Coordinates of C-alpha atoms and ligand atoms in Angstrom, one line a residue:
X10 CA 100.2 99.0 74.0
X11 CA 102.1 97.2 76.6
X12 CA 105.0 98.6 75.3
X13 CA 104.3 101.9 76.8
X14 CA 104.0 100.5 80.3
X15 CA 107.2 101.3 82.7
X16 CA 107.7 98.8 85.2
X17 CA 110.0 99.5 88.3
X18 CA 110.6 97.4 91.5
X19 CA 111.0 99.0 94.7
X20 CA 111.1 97.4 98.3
X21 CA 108.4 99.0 100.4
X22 CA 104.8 98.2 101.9
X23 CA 101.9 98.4 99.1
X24 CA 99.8 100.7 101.4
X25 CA 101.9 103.3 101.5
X26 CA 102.4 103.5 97.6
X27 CA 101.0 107.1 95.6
X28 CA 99.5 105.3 92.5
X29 CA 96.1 105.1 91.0
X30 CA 95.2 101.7 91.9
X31 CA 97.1 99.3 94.2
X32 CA 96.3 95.1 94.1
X33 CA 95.5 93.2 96.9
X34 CA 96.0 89.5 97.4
X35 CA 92.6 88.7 98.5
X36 CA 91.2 85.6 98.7
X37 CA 87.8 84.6 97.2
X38 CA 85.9 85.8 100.0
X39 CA 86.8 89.5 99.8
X40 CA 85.9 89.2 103.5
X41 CA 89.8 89.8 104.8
X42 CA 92.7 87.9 105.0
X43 CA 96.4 87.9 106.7
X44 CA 99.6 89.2 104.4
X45 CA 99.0 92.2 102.1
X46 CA 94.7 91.4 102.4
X47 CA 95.3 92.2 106.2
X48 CA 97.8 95.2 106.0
X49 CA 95.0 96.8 103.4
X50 CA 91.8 96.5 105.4
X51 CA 94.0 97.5 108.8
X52 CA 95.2 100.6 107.4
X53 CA 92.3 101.5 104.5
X54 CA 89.9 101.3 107.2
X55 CA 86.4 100.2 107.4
X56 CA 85.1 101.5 104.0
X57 CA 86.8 98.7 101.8
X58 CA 85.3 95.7 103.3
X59 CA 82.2 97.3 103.6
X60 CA 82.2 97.6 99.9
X61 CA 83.6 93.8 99.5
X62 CA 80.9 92.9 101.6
X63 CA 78.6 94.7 98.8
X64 CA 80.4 93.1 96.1
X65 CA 79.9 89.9 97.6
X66 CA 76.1 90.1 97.9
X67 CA 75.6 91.9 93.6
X68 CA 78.0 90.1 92.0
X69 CA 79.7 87.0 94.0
X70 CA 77.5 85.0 96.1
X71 CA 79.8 82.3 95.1
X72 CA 83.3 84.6 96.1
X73 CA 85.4 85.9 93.5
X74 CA 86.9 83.3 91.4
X75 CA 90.8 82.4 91.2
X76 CA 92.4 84.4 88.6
X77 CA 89.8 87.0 88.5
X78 CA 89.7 90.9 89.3
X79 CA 87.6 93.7 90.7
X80 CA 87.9 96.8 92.2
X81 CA 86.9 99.1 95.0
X82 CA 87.5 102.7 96.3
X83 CA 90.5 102.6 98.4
X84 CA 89.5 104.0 102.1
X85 CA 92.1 106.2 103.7
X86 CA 95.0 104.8 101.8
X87 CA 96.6 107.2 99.7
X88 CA 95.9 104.8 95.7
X89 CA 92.5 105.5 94.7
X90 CA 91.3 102.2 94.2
X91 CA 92.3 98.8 95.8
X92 CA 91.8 96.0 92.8
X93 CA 91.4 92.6 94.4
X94 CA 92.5 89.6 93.1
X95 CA 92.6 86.0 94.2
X96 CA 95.9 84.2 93.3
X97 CA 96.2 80.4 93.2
X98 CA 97.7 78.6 96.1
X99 CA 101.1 76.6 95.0
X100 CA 101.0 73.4 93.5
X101 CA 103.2 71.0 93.3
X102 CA 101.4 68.3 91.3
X103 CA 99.4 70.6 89.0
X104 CA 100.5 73.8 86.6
X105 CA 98.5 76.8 87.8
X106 CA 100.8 79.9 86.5
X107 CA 98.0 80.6 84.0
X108 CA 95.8 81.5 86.9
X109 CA 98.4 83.4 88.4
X110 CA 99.3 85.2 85.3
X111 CA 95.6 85.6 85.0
X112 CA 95.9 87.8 88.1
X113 CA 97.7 90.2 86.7
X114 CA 96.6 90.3 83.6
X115 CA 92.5 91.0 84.5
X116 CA 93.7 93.4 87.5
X117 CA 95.2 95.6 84.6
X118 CA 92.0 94.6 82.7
X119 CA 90.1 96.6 85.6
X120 CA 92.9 99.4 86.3
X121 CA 91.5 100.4 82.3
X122 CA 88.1 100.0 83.2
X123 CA 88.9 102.5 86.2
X124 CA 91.4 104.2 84.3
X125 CA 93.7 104.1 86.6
X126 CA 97.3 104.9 84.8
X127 CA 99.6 103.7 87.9
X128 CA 99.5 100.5 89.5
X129 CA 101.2 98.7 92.2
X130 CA 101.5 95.1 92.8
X131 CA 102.7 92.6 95.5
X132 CA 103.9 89.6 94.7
X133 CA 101.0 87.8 94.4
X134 CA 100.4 83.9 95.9
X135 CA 103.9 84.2 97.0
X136 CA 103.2 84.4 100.7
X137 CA 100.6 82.6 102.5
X138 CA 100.0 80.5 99.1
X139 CA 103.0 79.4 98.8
X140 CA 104.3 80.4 95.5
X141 CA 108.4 80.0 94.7
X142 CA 109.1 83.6 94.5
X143 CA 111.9 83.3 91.6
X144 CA 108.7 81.8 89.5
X145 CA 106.5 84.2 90.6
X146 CA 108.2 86.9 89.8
X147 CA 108.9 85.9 86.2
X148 CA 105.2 85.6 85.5
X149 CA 104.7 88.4 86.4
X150 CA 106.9 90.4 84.7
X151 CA 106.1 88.1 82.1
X152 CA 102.4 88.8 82.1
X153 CA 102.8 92.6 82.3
X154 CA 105.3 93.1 79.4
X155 CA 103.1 91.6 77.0
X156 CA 99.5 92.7 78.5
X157 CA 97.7 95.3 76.4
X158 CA 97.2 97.9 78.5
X159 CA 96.6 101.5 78.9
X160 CA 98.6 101.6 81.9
X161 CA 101.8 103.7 82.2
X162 CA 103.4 102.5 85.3
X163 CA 103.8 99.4 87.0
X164 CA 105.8 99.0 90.5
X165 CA 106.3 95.7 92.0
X166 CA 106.4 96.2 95.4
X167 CA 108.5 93.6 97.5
X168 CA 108.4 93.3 101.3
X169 CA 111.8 92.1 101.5
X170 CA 115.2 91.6 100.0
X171 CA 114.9 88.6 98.7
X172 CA 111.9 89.4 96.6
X173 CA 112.8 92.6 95.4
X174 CA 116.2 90.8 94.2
X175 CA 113.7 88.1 92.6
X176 CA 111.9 90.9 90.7
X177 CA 114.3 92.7 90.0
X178 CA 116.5 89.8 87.9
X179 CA 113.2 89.3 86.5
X180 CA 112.8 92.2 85.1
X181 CA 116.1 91.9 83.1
Ligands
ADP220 P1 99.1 85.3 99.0 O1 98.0 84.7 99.9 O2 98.6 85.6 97.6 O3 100.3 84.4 99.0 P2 100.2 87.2 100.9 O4 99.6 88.5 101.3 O5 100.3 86.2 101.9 O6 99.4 86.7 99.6 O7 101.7 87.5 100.3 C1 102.0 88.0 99.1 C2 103.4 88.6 99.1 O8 103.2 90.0 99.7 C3 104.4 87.9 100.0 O9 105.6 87.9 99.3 C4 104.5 88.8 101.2 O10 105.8 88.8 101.8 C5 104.2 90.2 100.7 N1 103.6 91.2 101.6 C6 103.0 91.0 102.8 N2 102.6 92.2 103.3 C7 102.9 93.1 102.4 C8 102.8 94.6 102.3 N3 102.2 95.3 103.3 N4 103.2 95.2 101.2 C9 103.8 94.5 100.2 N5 104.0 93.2 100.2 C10 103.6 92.5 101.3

């Protein structure tokens, strides 16, 4: 099923993107963050926390659990949902790419639930958390190519040269 999905990386700001669904790097609060988390809320306005909030009080007293994915509606952007997932901050000492692989992985997961058939990414943990981008990027190409999933597009979307470049040898 993977097989079907296209996967193109382009060099652009993940709000702006005309897909489906686009995937935040949230952190297990769902209350707001800095990097992509804060470009989201600022220009998705009020709508989206106000349903993390929600989500936060049903489902995850606790916060939303590394690895893990859920969605919401997506405010004024133009995606129709925001799926949020909480990457794992870099380690140096201990292996964590399965959660980070788990990222993208469950937020296609929930783009099927939603069925959402186009889907954006950032590059997930690789900003504030830290992650190597060259090894980021190949997990997650990784992860999509072999993910079964209804999904027919996936765009990487990379804030700056150097990532795109990263993604883009990744993807072969
Ligand atoms: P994390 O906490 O998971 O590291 P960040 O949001 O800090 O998440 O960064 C993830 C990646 O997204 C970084 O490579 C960062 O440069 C990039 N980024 C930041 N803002 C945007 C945006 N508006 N659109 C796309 N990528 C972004």
């Amino acid at each position: 099923m993977g097989i079907m999905t296209r996967i193109e990386t382009v060099r652009g700001d993940i709000t702006e993107q005309q897909v489906d669904a686009v995937v935040n790097a949230a952190n297990s609060s769902l209350l707001g963050g800095g990097g992509v988390d804060g470009a989201i809320h600022r220009k998705g306005g009020p709508r989206i926390l106000s349903e993390c909030r929600d989500l936060r009080a049903s489902h995850y007293g606790k916060g939303l659990r590394t690895g893990q994915a859920v969605a919401t509606t997506a405010g004024l952007l133009p995606a129709r949902w925001v799926i949020h997932t909480v990457g794992p901050v870099w380690s140096a000492t201990e292996d964590r790419s399965e959660l980070l692989a788990s990222c993208y992985r469950q937020s296609l997961r929930v783009a099927d639930e939603l069925g959402a058939a186009t889907v954006a990414f950032p590059a997930i943990s690789t900003g504030i958390y830290g992650w190597p981008m060259d090894d980021g990027a190949r997990i997650a190409v990784e992860t999509v190519r072999t993910a079964e999933t209804r999904v027919t597009l996936v765009r990487f979307v990379l804030f700056d040269a150097r990532a795109l470049e990263a993604f883009t040898t990744a993807v072969g």
